[in-house]
PDB file of C-alpha atoms in Angstrom:
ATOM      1  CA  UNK A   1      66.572  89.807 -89.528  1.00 56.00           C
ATOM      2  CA  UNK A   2      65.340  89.702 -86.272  1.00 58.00           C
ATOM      3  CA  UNK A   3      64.272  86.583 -86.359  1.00 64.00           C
ATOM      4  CA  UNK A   4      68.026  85.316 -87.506  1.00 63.00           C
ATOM      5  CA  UNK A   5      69.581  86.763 -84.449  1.00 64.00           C
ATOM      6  CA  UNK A   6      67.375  85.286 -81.988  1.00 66.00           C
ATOM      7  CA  UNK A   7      68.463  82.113 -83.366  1.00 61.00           C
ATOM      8  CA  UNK A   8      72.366  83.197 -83.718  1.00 68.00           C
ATOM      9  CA  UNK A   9      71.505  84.057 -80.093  1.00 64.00           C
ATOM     10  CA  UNK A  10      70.066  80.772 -78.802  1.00 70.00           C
ATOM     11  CA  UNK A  11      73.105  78.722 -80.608  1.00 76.00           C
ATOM     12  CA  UNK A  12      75.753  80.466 -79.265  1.00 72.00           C
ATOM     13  CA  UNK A  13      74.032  80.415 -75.339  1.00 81.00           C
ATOM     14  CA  UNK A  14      73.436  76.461 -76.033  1.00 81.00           C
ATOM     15  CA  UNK A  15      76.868  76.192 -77.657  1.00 83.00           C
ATOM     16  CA  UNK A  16      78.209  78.275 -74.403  1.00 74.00           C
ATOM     17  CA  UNK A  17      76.351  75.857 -71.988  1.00 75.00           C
ATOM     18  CA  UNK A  18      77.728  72.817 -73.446  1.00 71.00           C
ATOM     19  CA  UNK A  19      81.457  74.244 -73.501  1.00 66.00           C
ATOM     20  CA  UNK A  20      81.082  74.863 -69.768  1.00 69.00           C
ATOM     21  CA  UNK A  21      79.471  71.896 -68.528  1.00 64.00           C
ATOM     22  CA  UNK A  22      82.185  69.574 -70.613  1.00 62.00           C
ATOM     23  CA  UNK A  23      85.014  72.066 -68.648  1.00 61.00           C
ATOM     24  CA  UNK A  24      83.760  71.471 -65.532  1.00 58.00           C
ATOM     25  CA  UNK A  25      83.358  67.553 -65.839  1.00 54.00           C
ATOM     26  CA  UNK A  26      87.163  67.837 -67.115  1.00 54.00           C
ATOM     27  CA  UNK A  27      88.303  70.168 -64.220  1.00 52.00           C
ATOM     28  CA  UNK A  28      86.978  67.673 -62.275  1.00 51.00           C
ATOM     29  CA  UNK A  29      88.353  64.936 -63.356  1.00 51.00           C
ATOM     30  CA  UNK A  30      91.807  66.377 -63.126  1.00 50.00           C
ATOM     31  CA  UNK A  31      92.087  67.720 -66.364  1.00 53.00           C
ATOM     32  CA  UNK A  32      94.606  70.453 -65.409  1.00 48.00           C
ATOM     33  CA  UNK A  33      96.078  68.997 -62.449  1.00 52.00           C
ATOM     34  CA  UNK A  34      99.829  67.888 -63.060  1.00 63.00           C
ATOM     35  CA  UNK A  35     100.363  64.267 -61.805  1.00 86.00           C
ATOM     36  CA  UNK A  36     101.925  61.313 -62.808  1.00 94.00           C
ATOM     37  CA  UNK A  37     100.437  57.337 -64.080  1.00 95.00           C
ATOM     38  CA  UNK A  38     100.429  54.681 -62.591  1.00 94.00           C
ATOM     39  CA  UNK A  39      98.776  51.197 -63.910  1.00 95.00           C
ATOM     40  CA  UNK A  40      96.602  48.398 -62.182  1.00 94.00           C
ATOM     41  CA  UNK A  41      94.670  45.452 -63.426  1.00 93.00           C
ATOM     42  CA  UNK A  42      90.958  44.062 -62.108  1.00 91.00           C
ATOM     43  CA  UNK A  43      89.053  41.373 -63.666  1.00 90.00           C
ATOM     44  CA  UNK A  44      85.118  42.765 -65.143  1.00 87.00           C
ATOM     45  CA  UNK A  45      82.795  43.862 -63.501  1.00 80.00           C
ATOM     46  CA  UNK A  46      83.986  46.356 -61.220  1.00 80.00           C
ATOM     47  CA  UNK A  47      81.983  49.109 -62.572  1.00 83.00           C
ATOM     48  CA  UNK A  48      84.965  51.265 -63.191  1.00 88.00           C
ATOM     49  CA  UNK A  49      84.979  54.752 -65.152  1.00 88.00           C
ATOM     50  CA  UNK A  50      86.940  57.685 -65.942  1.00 89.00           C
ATOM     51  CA  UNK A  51      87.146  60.247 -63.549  1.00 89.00           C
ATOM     52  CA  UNK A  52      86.849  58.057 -60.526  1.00 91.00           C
ATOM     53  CA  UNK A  53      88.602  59.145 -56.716  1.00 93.00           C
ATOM     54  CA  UNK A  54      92.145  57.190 -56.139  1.00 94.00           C
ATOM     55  CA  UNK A  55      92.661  56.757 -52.243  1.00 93.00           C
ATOM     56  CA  UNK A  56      95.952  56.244 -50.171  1.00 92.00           C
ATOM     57  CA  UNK A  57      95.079  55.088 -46.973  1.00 85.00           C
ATOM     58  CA  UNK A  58      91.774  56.752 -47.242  1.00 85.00           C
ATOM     59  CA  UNK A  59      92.847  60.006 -48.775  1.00 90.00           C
ATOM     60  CA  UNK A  60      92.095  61.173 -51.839  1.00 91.00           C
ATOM     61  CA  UNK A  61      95.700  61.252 -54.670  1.00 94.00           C
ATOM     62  CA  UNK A  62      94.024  61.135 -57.693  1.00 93.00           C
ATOM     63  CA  UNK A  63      91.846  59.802 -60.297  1.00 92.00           C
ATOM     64  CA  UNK A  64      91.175  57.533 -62.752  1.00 92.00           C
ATOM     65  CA  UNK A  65      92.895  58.144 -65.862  1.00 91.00           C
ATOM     66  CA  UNK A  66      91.523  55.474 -68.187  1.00 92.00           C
ATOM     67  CA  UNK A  67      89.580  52.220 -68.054  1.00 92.00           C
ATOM     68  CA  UNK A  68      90.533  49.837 -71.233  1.00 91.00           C
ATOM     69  CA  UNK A  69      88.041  46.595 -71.917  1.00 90.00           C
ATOM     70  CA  UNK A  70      90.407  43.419 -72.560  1.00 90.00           C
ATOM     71  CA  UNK A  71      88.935  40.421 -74.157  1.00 89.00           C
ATOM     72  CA  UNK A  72      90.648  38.204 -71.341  1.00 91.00           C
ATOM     73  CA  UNK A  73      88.491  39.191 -69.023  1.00 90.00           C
ATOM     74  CA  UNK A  74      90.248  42.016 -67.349  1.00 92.00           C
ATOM     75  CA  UNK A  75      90.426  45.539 -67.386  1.00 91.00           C
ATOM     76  CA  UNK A  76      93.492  47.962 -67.797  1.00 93.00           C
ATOM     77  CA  UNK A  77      93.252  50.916 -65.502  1.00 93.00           C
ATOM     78  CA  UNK A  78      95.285  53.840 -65.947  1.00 94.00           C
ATOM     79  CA  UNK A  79      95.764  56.075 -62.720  1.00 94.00           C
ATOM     80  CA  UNK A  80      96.896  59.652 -62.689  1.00 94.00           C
ATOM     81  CA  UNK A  81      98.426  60.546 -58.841  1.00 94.00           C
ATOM     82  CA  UNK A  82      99.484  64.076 -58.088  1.00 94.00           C
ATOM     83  CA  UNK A  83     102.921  64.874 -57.731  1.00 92.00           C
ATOM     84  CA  UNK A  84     103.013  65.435 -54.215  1.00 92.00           C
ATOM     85  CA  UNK A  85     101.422  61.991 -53.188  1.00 93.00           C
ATOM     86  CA  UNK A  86     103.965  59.153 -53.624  1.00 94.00           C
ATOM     87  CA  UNK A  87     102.570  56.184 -53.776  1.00 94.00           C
ATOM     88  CA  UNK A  88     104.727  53.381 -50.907  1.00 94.00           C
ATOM     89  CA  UNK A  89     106.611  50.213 -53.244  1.00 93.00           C
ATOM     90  CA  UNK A  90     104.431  46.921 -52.255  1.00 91.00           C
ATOM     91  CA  UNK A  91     100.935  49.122 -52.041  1.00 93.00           C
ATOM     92  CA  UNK A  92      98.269  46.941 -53.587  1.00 94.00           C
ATOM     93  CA  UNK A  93      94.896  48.466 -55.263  1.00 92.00           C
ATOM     94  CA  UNK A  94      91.097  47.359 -54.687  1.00 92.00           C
ATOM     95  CA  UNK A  95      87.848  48.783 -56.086  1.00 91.00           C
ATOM     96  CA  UNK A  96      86.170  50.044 -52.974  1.00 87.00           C
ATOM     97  CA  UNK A  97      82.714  50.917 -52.258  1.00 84.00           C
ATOM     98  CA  UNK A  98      81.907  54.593 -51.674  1.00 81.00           C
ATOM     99  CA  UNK A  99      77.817  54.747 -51.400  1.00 70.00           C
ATOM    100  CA  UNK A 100      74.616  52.438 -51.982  1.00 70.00           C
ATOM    101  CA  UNK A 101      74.002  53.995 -55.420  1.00 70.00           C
ATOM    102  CA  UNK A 102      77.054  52.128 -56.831  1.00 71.00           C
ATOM    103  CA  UNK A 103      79.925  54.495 -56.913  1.00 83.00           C
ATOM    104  CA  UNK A 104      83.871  52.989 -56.631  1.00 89.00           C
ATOM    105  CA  UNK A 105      86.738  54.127 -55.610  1.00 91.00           C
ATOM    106  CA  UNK A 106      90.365  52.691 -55.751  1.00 92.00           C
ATOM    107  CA  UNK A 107      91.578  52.645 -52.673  1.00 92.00           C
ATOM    108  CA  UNK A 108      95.995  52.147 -52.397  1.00 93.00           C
ATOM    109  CA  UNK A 109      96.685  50.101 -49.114  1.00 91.00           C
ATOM    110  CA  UNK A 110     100.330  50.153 -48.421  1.00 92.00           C
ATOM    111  CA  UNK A 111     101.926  47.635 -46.155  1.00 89.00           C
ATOM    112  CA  UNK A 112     102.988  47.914 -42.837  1.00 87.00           C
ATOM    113  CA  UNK A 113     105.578  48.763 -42.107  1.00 91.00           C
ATOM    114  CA  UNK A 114     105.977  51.647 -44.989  1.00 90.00           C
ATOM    115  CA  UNK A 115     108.673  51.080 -47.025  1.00 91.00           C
ATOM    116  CA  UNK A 116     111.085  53.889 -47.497  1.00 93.00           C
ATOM    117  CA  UNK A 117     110.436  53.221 -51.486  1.00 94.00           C
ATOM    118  CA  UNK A 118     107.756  54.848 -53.953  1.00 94.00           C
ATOM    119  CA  UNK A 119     106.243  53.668 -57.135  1.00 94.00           C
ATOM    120  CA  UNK A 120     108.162  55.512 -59.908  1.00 93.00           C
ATOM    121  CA  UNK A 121     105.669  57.136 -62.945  1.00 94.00           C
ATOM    122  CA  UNK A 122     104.468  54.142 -65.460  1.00 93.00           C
ATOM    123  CA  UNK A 123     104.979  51.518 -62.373  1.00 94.00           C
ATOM    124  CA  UNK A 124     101.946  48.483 -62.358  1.00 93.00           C
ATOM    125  CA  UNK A 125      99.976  48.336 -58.726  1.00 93.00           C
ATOM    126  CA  UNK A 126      99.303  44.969 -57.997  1.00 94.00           C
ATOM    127  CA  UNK A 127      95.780  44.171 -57.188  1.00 92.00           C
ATOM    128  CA  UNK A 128      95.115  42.848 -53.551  1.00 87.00           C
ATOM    129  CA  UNK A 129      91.958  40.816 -51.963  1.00 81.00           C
ATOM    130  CA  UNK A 130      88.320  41.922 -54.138  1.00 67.00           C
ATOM    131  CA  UNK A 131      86.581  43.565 -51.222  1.00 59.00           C
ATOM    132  CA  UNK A 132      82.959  42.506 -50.646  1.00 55.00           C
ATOM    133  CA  UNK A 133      80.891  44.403 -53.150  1.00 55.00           C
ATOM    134  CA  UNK A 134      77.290  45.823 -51.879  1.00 52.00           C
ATOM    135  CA  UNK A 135      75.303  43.097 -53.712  1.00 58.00           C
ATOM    136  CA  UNK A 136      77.318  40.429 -51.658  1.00 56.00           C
ATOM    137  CA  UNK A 137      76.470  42.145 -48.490  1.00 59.00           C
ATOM    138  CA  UNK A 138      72.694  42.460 -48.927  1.00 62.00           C
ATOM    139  CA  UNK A 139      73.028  38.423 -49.948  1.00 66.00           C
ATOM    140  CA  UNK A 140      74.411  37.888 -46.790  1.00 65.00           C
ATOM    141  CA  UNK A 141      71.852  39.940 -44.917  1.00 65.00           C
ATOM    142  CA  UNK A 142      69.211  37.959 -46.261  1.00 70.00           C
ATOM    143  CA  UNK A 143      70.699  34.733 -45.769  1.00 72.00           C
ATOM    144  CA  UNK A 144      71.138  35.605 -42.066  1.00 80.00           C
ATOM    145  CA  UNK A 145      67.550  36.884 -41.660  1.00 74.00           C
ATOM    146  CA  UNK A 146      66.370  34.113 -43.085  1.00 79.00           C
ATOM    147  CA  UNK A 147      68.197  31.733 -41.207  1.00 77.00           C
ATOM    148  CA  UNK A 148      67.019  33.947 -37.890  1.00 77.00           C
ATOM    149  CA  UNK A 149      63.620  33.499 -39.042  1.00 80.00           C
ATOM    150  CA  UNK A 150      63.735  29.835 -39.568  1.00 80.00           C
ATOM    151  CA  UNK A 151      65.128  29.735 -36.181  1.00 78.00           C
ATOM    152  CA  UNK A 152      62.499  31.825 -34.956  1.00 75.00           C
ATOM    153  CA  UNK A 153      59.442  29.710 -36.295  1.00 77.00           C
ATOM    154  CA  UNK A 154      61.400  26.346 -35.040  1.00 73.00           C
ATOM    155  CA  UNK A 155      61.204  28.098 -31.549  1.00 72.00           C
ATOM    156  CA  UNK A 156      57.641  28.767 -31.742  1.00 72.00           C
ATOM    157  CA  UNK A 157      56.391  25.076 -32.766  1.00 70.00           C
ATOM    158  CA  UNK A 158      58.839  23.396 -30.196  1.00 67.00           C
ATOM    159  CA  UNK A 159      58.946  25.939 -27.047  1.00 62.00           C
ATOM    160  CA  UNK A 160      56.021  27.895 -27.755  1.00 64.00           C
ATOM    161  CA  UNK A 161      52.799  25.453 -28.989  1.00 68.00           C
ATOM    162  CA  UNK A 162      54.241  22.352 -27.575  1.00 65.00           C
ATOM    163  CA  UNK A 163      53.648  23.698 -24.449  1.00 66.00           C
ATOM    164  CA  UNK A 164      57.615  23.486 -23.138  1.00 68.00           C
ATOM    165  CA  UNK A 165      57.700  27.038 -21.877  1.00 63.00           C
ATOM    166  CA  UNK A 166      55.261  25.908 -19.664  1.00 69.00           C
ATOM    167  CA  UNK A 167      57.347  23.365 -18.292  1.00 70.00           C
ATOM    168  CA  UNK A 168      60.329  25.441 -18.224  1.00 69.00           C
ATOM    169  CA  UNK A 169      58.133  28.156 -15.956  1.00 70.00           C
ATOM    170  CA  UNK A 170      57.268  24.930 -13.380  1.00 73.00           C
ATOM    171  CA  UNK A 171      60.664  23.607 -13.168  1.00 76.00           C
ATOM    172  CA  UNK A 172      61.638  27.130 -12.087  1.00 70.00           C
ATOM    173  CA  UNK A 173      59.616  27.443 -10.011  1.00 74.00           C
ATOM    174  CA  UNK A 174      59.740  24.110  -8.280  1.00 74.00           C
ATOM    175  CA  UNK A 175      63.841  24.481  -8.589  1.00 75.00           C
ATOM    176  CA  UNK A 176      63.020  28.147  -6.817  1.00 73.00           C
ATOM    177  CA  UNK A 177      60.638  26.585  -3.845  1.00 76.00           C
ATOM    178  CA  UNK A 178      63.245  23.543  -3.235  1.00 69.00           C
ATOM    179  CA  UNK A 179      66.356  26.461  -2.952  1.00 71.00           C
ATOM    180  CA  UNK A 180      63.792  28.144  -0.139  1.00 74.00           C
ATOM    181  CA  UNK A 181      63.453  25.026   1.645  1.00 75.00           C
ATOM    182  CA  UNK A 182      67.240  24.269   1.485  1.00 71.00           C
ATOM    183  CA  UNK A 183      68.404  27.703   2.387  1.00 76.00           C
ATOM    184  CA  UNK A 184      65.760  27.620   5.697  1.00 75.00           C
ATOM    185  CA  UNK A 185      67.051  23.889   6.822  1.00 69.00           C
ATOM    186  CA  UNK A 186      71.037  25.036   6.436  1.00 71.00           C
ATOM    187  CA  UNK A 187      69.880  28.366   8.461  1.00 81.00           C
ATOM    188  CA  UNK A 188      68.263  26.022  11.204  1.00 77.00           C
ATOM    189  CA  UNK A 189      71.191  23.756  10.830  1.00 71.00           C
ATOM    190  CA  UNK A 190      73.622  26.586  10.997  1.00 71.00           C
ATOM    191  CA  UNK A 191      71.638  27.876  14.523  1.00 76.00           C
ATOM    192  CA  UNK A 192      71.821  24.318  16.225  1.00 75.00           C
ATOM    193  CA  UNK A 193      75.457  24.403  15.160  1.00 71.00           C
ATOM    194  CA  UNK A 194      76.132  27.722  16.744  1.00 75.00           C
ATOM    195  CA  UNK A 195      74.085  26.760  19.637  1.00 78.00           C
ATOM    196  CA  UNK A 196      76.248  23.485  19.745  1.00 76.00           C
ATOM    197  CA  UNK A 197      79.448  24.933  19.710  1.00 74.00           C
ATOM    198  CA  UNK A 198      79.109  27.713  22.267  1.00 76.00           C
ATOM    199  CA  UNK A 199      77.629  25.064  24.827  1.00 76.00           C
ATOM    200  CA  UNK A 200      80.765  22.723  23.824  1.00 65.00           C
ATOM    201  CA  UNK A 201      82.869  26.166  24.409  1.00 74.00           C
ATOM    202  CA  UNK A 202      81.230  27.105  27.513  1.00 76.00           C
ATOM    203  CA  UNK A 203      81.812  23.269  28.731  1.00 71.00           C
ATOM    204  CA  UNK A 204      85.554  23.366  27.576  1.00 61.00           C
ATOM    205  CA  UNK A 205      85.960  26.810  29.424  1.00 66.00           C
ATOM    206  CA  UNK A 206      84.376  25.640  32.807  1.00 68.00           C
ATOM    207  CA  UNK A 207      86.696  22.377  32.454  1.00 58.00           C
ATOM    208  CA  UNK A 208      89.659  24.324  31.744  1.00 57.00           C
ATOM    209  CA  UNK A 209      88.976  26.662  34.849  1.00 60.00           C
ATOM    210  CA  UNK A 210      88.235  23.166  36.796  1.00 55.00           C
ATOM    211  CA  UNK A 211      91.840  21.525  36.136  1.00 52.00           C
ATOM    212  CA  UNK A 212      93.821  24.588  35.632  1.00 56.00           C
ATOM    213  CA  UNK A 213      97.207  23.471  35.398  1.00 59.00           C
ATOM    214  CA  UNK A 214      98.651  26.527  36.910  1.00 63.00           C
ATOM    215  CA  UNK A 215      96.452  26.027  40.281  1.00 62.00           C
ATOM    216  CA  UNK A 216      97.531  22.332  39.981  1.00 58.00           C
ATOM    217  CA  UNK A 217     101.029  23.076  40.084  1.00 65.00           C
ATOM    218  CA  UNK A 218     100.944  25.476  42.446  1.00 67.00           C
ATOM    219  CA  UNK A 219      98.614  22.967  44.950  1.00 62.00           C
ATOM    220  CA  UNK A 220     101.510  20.530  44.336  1.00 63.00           C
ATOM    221  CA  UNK A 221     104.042  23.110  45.319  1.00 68.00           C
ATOM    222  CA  UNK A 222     102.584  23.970  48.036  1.00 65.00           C
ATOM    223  CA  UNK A 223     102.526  20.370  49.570  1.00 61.00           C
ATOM    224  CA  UNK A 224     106.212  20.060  48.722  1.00 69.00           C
ATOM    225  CA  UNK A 225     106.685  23.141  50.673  1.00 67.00           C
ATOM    226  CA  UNK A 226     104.526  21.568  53.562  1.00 55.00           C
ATOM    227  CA  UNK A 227     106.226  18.254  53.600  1.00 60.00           C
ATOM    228  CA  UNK A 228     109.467  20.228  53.798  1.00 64.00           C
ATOM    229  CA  UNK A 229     108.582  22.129  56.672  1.00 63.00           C
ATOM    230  CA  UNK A 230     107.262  18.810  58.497  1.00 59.00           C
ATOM    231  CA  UNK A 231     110.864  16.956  57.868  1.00 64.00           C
ATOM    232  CA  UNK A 232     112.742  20.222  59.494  1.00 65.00           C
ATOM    233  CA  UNK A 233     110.369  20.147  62.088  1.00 58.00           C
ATOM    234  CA  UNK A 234     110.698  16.559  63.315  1.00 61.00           C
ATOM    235  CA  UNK A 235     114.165  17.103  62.934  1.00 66.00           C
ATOM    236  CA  UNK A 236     114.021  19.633  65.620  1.00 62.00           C
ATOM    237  CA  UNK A 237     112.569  17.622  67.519  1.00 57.00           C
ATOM    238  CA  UNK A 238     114.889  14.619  67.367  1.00 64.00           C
ATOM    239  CA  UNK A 239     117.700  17.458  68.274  1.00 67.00           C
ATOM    240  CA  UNK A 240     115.735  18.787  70.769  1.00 63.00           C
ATOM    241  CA  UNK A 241     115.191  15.329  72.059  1.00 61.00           C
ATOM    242  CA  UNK A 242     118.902  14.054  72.096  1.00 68.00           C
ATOM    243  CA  UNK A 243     119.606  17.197  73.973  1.00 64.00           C
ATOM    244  CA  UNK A 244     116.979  16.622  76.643  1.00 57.00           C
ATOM    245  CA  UNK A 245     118.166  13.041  77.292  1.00 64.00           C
ATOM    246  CA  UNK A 246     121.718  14.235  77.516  1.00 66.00           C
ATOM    247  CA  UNK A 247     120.895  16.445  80.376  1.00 61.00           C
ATOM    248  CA  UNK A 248     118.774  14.360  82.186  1.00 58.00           C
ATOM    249  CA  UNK A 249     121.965  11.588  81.770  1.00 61.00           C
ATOM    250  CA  UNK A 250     123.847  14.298  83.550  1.00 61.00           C
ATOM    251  CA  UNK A 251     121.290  14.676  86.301  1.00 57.00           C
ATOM    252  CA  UNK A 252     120.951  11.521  87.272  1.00 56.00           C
ATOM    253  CA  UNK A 253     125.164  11.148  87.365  1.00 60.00           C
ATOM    254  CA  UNK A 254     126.098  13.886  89.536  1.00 56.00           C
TER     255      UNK A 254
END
């Protein structure tokens, strides 16, 4: 009898166990949270399942309802959005990445600008561009390291063991010595210049101070000024002279 009710015991804790792991798997996957469907369509392969996030612009609306396998090649996706997310009229849906273990979202990208229309319940999303999936990602990686690694080697035969960096380093250097030289002949030519120019200024001032133009004309005025005086003074005396003759004229003719 005992024995009986450990068993009775054991099924019902298993049975118990199984109940509540199977609720919480539906909880989370929405199964009491009112919403409404909407419906989408992706071609295989986009490791879709039930109970996957929905995203609108990066925040999460709902889940996936249902995934149905076509035989064309494409996959019918049901989508159940809470009530108080509507969804803008001309959003498109993509299968996003969400981690490196292989988990997808759908993300909802509306257009911009937002249209003042929703979706209504039962509408069809149209797909928009396949995002790059994680495989095609690491594909590219590799194809750029190994490109950066054939470039690498072809830099290490050519520069490296041919010797070329060597050659590089003594054109430098010789381009580094000639700049020296050049800069020390312009500063030399820039001093002779400098000396050059003040003796051609101190030259043009001494010149300028020799032919002033303002002594000149005042030299010049001052000879007019003399000649001037010279013609008033000889006619003085040719006055002075008439005068004298006229009295001795008088003298003589008492």
């Amino acid at each position: 009898m005992k024995r009986r009710n450990e068993v009775s015991v054991g099924i019902l804790i298993t049975t118990a166990v199984v109940v509540l792991l199977l609720g919480t798997l539906w909880l989370l996957r929405g199964g009491l949270s009112s919403g409404y469907p909407l419906h989408t369509r992706f071609a295989w392969g986009q490791n879709l399942k039930q109970g996957q996030p929905v995203l609108l612009a990066g925040v999460s609306v709902g889940y996936v309802g249902d995934v149905t396998l076509r035989r064309d090649g494409y996959l019918d996706v049901l989508l159940r959005i809470e009530d108080k997310y509507p969804i803008p009229k001309g959003s498109t849906a993509t299968v996003k990445s969400i981690g490196i273990f292989g988990d997808v979202a759908i993300s909802l990208t509306p257009s911009i600008p937002v249209p003042p229309t929703n979706y209504s319940p039962n509408d069809t999303v149209p797909p928009g561009p396949a995002a790059a999936d994680f495989d095609q990602i690491l594909s590219r990686v590799d194809s750029i390291g190994t490109s950066v690694q054939l470039l690498a080697k072809a830099i290490q035969v050519e520069v490296v063991e041919a010797g070329t960096l060597k050659d590089i380093n003594k054109i430098v250097a010789s381009t580094a010595q000639a700049s020296a030289e050049l800069r020390g002949v312009l500063i030399e030519q820039n001093k002779n210049l400098s000396l050059t120019m003040a003796s051609f200024r101190e030259t043009a001032g001494r010149f300028a101070s020799a032919v002033d133009s303002a002594k000149i004309s005042a030299s010049i005025d001052s000879l007019r000024a003399v000649a001037a005086n010279g013609n008033r003074l000889l006619s003085h005396l040719d006055s002075t002279n008439t005068k004298f003759q006229s009295l001795l004229a008088q003298a003589q003719n008492p």
